[in-house]
C-alpha positions as MATLAB code, in Angstrom:
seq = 'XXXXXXXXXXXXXXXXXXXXXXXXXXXXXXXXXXXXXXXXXXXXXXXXXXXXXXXXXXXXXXXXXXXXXXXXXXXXXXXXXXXXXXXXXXXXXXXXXXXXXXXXXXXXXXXXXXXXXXXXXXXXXXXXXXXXXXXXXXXXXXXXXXXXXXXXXXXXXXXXXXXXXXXXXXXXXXXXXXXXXXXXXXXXXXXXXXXXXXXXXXXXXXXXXXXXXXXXXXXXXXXXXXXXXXXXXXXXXXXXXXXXXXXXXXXXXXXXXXXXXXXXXXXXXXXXXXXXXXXXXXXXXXXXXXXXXXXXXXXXXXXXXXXXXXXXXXXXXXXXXXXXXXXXXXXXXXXXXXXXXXXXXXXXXXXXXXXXXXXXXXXXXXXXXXXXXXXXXXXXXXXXXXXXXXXXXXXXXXXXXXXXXXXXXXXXXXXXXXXXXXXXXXXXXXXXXXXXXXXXXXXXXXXXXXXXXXXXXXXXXXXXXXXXXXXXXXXXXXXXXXXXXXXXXXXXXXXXXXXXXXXXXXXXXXXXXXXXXX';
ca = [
     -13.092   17.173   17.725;
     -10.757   17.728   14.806;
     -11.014   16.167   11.606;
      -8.304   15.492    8.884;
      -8.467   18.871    7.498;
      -6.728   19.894   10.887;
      -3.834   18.325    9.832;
      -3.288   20.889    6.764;
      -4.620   24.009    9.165;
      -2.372   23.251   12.011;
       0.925   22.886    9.291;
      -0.329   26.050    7.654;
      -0.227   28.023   11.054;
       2.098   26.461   12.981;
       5.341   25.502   10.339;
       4.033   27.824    6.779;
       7.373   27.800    5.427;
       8.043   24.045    5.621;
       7.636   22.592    2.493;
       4.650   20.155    2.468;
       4.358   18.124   -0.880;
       7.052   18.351   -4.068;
       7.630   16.327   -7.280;
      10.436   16.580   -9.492;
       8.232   19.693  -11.366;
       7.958   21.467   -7.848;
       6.753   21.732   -4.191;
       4.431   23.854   -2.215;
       4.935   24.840    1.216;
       2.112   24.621    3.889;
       1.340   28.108    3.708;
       0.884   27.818   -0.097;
      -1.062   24.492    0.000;
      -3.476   25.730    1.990;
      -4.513   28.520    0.574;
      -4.658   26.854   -2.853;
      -6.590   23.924   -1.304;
      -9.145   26.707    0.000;
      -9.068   28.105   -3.550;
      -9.900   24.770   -5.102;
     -12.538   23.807   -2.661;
     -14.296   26.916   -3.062;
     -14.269   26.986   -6.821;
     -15.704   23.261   -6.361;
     -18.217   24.664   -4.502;
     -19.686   26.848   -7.362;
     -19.961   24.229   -9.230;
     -22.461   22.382   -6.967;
     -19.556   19.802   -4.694;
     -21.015   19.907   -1.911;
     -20.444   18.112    1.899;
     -20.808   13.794    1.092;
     -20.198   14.577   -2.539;
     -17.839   11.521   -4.171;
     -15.458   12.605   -5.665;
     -13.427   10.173   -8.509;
      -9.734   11.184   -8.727;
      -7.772    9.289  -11.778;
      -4.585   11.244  -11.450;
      -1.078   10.039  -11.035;
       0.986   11.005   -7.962;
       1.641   15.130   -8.331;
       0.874   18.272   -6.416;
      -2.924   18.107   -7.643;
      -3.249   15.019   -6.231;
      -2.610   16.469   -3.129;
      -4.595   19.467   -3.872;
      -7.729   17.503   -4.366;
      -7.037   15.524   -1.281;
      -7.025   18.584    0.804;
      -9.879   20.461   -0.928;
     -12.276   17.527   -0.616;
     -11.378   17.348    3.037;
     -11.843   21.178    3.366;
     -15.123   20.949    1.594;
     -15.958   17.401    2.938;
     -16.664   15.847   -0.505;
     -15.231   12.549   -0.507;
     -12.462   11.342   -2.575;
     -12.460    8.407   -4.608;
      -8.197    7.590   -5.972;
      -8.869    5.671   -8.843;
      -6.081    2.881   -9.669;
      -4.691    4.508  -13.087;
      -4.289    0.892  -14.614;
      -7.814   -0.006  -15.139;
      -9.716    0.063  -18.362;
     -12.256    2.429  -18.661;
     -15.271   -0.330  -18.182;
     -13.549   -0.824  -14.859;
     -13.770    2.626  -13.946;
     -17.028    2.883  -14.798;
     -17.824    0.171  -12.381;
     -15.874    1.602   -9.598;
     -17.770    4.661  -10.817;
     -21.228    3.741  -10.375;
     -20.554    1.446   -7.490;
     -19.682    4.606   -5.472;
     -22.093    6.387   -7.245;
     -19.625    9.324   -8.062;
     -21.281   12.776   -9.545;
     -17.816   14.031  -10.156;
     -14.675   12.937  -11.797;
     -10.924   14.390  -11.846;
      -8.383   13.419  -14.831;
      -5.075   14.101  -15.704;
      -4.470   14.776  -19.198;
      -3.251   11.341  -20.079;
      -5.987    9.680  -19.206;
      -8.420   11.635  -20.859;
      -9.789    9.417  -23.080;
     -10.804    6.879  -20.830;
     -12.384    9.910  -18.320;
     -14.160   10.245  -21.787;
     -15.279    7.166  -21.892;
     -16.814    7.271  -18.365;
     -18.592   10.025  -19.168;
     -20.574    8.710  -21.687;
     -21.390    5.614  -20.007;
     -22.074    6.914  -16.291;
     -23.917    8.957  -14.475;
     -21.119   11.644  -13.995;
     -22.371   15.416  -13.793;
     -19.213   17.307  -13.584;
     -15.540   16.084  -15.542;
     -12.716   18.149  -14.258;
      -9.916   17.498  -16.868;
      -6.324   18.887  -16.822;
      -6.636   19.863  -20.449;
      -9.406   21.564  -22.039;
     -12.348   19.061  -22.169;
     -13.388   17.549  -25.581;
     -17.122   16.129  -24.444;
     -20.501   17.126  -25.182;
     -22.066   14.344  -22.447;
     -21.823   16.369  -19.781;
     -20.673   19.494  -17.665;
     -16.784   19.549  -18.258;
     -14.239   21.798  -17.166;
     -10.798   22.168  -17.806;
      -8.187   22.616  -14.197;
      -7.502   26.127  -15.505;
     -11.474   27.132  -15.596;
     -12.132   25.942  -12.833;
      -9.636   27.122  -10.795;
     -10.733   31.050  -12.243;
     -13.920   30.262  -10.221;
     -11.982   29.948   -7.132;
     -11.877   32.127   -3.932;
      -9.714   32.913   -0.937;
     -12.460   32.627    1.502;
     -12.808   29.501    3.613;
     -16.008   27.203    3.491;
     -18.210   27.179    6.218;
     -18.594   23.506    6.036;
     -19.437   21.412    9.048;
     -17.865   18.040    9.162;
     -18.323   15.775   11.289;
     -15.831   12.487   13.073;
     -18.251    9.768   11.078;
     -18.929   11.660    7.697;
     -16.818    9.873    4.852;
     -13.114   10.931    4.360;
     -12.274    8.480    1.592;
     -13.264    5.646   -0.896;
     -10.392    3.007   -1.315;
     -10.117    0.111   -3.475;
      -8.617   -3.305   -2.062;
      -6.513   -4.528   -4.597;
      -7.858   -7.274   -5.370;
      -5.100  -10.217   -4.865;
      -8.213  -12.786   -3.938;
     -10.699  -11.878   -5.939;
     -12.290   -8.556   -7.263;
     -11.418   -5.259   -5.922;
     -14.286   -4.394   -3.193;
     -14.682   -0.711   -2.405;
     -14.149    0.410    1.508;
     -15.145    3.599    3.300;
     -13.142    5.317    5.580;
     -14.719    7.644    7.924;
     -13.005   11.410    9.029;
     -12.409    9.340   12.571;
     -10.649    6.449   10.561;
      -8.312    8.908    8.809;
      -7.780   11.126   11.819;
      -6.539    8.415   14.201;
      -4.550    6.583   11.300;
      -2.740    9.581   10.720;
      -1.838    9.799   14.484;
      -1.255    6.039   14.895;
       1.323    6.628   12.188;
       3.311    9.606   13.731;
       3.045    7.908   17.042;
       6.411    6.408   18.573;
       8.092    6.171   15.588;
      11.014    8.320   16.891;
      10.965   10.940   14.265;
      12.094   14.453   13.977;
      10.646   17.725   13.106;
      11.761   17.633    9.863;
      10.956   14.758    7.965;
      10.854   14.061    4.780;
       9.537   11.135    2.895;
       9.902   10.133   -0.435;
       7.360    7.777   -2.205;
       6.865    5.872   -5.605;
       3.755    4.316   -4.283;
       0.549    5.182   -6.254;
      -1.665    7.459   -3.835;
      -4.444    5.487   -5.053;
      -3.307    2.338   -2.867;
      -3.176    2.769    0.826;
       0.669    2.265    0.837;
       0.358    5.795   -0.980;
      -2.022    6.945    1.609;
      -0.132    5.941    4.523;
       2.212    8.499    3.464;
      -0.295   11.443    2.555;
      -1.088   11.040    6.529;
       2.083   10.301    8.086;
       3.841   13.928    6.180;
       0.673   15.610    7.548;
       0.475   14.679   10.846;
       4.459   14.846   11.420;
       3.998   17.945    9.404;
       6.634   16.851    6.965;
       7.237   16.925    3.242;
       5.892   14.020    0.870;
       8.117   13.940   -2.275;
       6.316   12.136   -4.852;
       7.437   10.353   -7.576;
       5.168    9.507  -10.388;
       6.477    6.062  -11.283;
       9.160    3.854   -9.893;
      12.005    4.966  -12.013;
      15.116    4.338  -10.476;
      17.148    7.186  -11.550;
      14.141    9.740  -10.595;
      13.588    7.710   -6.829;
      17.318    8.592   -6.222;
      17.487   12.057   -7.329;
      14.209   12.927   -5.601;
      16.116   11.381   -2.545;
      18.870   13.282   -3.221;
      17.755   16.448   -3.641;
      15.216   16.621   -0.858;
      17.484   15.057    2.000;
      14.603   12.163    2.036;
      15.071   11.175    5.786;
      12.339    7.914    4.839;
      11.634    5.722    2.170;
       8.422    4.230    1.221;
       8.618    1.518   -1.892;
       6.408   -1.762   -2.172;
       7.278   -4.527   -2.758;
      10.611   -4.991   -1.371;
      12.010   -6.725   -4.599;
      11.831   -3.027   -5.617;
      14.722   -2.202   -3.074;
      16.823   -4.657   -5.399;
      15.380   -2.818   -8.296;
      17.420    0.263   -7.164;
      20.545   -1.467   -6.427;
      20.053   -3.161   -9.842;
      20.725    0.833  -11.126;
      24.415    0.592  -12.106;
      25.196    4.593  -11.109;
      23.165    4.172   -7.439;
      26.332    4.981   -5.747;
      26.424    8.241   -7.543;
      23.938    9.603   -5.157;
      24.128   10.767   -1.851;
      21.269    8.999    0.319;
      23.339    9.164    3.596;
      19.969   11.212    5.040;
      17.379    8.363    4.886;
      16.970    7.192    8.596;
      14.255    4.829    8.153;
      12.938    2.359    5.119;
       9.370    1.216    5.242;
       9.076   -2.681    3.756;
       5.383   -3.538    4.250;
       3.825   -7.324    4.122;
       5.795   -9.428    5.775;
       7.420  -10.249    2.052;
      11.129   -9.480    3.458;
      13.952  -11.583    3.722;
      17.564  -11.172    4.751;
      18.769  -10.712    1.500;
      16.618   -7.417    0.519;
      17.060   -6.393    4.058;
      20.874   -6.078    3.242;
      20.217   -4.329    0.133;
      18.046   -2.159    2.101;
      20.888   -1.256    4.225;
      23.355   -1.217    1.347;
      21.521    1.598   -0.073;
      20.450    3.624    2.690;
      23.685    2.606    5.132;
      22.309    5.261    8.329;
      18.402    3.888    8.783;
      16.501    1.360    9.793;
      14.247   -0.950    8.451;
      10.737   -0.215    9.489;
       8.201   -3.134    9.084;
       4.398   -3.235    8.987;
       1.438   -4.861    8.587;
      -2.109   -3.288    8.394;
      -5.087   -3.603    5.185;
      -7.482   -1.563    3.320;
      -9.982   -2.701    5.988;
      -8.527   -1.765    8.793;
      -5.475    0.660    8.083;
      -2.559    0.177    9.839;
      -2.220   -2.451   12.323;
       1.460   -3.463   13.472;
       4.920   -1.734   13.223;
       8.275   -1.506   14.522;
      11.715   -0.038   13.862;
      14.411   -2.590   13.357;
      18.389   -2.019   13.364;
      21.310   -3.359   10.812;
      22.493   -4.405   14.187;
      19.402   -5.735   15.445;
      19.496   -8.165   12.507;
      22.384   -9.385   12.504;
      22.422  -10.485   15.956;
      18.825  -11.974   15.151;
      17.791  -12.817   11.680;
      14.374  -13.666   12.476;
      13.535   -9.950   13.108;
      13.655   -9.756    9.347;
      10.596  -11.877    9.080;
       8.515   -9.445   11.954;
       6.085   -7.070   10.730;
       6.299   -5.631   14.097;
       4.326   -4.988   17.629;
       0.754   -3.949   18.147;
      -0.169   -0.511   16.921;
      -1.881    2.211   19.320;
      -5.486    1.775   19.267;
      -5.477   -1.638   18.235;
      -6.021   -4.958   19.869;
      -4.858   -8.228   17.927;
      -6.335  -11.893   18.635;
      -4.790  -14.654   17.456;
      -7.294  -17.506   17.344;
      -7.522  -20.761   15.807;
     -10.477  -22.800   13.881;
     -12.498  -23.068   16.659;
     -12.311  -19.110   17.352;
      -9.916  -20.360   20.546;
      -6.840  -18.294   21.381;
      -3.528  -19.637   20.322;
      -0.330  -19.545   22.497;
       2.521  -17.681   21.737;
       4.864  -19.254   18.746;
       1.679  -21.019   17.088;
      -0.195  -19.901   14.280;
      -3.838  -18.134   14.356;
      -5.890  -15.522   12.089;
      -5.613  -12.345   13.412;
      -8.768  -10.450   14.843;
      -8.771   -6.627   15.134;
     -10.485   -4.631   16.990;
     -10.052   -0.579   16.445;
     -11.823    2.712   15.729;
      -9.709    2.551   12.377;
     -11.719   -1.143   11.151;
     -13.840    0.164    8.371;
     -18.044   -1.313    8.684;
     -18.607   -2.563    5.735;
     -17.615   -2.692    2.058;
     -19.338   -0.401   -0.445;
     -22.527   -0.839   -1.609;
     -23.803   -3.808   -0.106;
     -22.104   -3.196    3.405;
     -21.520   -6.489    3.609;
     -18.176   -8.433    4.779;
     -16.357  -11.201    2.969;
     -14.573  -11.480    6.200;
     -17.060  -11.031    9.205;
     -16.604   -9.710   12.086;
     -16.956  -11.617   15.535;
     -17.831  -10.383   18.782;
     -16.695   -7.042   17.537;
     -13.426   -8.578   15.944;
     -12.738   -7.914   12.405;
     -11.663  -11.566   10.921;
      -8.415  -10.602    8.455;
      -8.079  -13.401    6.798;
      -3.946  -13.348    7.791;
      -2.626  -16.024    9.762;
      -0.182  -14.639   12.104;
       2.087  -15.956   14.638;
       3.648  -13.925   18.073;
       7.070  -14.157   20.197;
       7.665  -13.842   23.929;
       8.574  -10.076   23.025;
       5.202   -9.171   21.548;
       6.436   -9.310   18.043;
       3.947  -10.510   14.897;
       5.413  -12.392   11.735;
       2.905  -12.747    9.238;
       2.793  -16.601    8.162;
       0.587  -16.173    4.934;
      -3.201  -15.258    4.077;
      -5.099  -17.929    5.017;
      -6.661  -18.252    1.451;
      -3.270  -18.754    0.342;
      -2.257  -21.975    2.615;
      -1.419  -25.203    1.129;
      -3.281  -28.026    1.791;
      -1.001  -30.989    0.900;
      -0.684  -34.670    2.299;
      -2.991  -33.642    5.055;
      -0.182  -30.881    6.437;
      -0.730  -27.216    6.046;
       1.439  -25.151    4.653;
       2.395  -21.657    4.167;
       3.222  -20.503    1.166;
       5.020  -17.279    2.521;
       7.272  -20.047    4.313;
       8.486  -21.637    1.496;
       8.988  -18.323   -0.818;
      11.531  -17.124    1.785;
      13.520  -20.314    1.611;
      13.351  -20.094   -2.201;
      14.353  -16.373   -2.416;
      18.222  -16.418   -0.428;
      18.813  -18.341   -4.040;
      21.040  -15.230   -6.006;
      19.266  -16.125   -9.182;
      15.780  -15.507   -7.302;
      14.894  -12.142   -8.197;
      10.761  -13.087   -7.206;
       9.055  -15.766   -6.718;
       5.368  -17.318   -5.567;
       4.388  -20.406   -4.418;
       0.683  -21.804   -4.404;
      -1.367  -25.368   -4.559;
      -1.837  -26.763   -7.886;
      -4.109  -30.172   -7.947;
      -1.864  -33.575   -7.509;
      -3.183  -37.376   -7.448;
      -0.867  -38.163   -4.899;
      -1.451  -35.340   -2.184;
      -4.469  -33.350   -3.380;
      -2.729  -30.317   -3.514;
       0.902  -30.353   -4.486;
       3.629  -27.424   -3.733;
       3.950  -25.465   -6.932;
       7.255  -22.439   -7.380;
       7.133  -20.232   -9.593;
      10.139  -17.980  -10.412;
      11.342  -14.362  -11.589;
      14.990  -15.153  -12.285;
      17.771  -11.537  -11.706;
      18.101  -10.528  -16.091;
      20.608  -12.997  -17.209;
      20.834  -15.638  -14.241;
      20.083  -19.380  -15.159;
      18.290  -21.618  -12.605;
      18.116  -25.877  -12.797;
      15.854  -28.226  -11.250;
      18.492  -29.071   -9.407;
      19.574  -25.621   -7.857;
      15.622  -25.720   -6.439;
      16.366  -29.118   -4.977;
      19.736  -28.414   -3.586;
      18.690  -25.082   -2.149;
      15.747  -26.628   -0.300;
      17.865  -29.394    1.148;
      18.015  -28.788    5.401;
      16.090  -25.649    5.143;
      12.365  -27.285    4.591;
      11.071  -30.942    5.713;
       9.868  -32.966    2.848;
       6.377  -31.953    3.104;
       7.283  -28.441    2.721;
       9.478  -29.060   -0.527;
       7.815  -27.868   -3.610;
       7.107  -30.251   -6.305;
       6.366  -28.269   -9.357;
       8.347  -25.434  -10.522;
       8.341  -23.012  -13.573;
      10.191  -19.989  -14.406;
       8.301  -17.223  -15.743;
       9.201  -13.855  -17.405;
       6.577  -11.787  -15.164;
       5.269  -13.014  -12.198;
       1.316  -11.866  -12.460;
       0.870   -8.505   -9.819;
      -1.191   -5.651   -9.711;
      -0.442   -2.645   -9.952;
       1.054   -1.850   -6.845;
       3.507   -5.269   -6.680;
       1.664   -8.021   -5.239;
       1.497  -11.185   -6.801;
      -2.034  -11.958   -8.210;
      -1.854  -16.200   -7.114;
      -5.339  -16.710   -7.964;
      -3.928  -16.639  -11.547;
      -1.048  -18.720  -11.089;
      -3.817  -21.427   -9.533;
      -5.877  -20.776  -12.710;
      -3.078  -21.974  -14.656;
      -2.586  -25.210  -12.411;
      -0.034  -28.135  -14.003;
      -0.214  -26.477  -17.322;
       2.641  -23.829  -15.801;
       4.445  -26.177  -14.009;
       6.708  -29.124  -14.663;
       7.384  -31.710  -11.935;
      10.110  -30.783   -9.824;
      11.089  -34.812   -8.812;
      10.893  -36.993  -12.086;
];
């Protein structure tokens, strides 16, 4: 059976010409990037990377990105995308958690790649520069790539041999490693090209770090569609555009969707022609009618294409929506879609019973995508049962087969003895057109254990009131729903690829907020 080096084979052969990855520095067709991957895995190779070799990559979104991507998976060494925001006693961790022998940096983060060195186990530091340590065996991009060859490897890999390391990201606690197996990858690269309606030429254009699995989504969907990925290396709005622009993007990949009104927010947007994008990816459920008509503001031919899925487990749900579509039913706004191939969804309740269709339930998954265990220990935070992969998200489904993601469970409001969702409330509290962001979470009250806490990300020079919060909830939440605490903040807390980090918000409790009603 094929593995994910396929992918880049088959696009070589089959399409050579089409271009395959570009930046705003360049692109490489598939012809070229697979010969250069070949080059770089071989010249690997002589320096001892061998087949289940990890592989740490801290390098921001370019075209050697995605030649280490393919050259591991040519070799079968095993990447490890390192999230370019941690400090260098992070990466270390990550480091010797995944017991990596090898490291890749980009020159500007050389000095913490130094750092690791010195304080791990590394043998081999591949830097983009020329290396400044005497710790270990370093190599500069351009040496190493001298050592290269135009011969193949004769390397055997097989559908269960690691593909990838990934990092959650570490919204509920600290970041926990995950394996993905050459099967996982395979399949969620198929999964993703699979009845999505698209052409033979598309073209997708992503800010997402490649570290995250937004990022890799795209990686796989461009190389099974045998499209182009256009990276861009940060989420500058006048570089997103162009890149657009001048690459007839036909889809759009940017997380979170407040980053939609981030574009809009760019006063020369209608300067550029994005009358080629087709489809818009909005991931997590975080959507709301307002960015949705942003969404289509900007990109007036596509769709908005919604989605659900985890570091665990890849990509679960999906589904194409319509301006039209919308309009006609606002709730579709709120969907993150209908079961993916090669996944099965439960929807169970407390007592691991199913739940009926328009009530609430944690999803199970079953799939040959669910990863088996996080690194290390190989041991799950959330279980599995029966086979079923417990998510953690609480999920609710229509008549039509359609999944809206209600909130994480960890994230539900205990308050008066109702439950609440906190995802519920943030969408009421977001159609405000001050509300650029916003989270809501359980701080401690005498009254109700846990009281309803907002906290808010005003638009740059929009005032909100306590009494704007009140009015707005008015007829659109019952009384138990209503939040009662608020705060607006400069920053929201995220990570680095846009979700909001709550746990810290709770860690701040009734110090943040003010009461809401007197």
């Amino acid at each position: 059976m094929f593995q994910v080096d396929y992918f880049l084979t088959r696009n070589a052969t089959c399409y050579p010409d089409r271009l395959a990855v570009a930046t705003g520095k360049g692109a490489l067709t598939w012809k070229e990037l697979d010969g250069r991957a070949t080059w770089l895995a071989q010249a690997l190779a002589t320096k001892g990377v061998r087949k289940g070799m990890r592989v740490a990559v801290l390098w921001h979104n370019s075209i050697e990105w995605a030649l280490i991507w393919y050259a591991c998976q040519r070799l079968g060494a095993v990447p490890m995308p390192l999230n370019t925001r941690l400090l260098p006693e992070e990466i270390v961790r990550h480091v010797e958690l995944a017991m990596c022998e090898v490291m890749f940096c980009a020159a500007r983060f050389t000095a913490a790649a130094q750092s690791v060195a010195a304080t791990s186990e590394l043998e081999l530091l591949i830097v983009e520069t020329s290396p400044a340590t005497d710790s270990l065996e370093a190599v500069s991009w351009d040496d190493l790539l001298a050592c290269g060859s135009s011969e193949r490897p004769d390397v055997d890999v097989e559908e269960d041999d690691e593909s990838v390391v990934l990092f959650t990201s570490g919204t509920t606690g600290e970041p926990k490693g995950v394996v993905r197996t050459q099967r996982m990858v395979r399949d969620h690269a198929l999964v993703l090209a699979m009845g999505d309606g698209a052409s033979r030429d598309e073209v997708m254009v992503t800010a997402s770090p490649l570290y995250h699995t937004a990022g890799l989504l795209c990686v796989l969907k461009m190389a099974a569609l045998a499209g182009t990925l256009v990276l861009a290396e940060r989420l500058d709005p006048s570089a997103v555009l162009d890149l657009i622009e001048r690459y007839r993007a036909t889809q759009v990949m940017l997380v979170p969707p407040v980053v939609y009104g981030r574009l809009a927010a760019f006063e020369r947007w209608r300067s550029y022609d994005l009358s080629s994008v087709r489809q818009v990816l909005i991931s997590a459920g975080r959507c709301d009618l307002s960015y949705a008509r942003i969404a289509f503001m900007l990109f007036p031919n596509a769709s908005l294409r919604f989605s659900w899925g985890s570091t665990e487990a890849c990509s679960l749900t999906g589904e194409a929506v319509s301006r039209e579509e919308i309009e006609r039913d606002p709730e579709l706004v709120c969907t993150v879609g209908s079961v993916n191939p090669l996944v099965e969804i439960r929807l169970v309740d407390e007592q691991g019973f199913d739940v009926s269709d328009g009530s609430v339930g944690e999803a199970l998954v079953r799939s040959p995508m669910v990863f088996g265990g996080y690194l290390g220990t190989g041991e799950l935070d959330e279980p599995f049962v029966d086979g079923w992969l417990k998510t953690g998200d609480m999920l609710k489904r229509d008549a039509r087969g359609f999944y809206y993601l209600v909130d994480r469970k960890k994230d539900m409001i205990k308050t008066g003895g109702e439950n609440v969702y906190a995802l519920e409330v943030e969408r009421v509290l977001q159609q405000h057109p001050s509300v650029e962001d916003c989270a809501v979470v359980g701080v401690r009250d005498e009254r109700y254990e846990e009281g309803i806490a907002a906290a808010f990300k005003l638009v740059p020079g929009a005032t909100l009131t306590a009494d704007d919060v009140v009015t707005l909830c008015e007829g659109r939440l019952p009384g138990f729903k209503k939040p009662r605490y608020w705060a607006v903040v400069d920053e929201l807390p995220v990570n680095s690829v846009g979700k909001v980090q709550k746990g810290k918000l709770r860690a701040q409790g009734r110090s943040l907020f003010s009461p809401l009603h007197g």
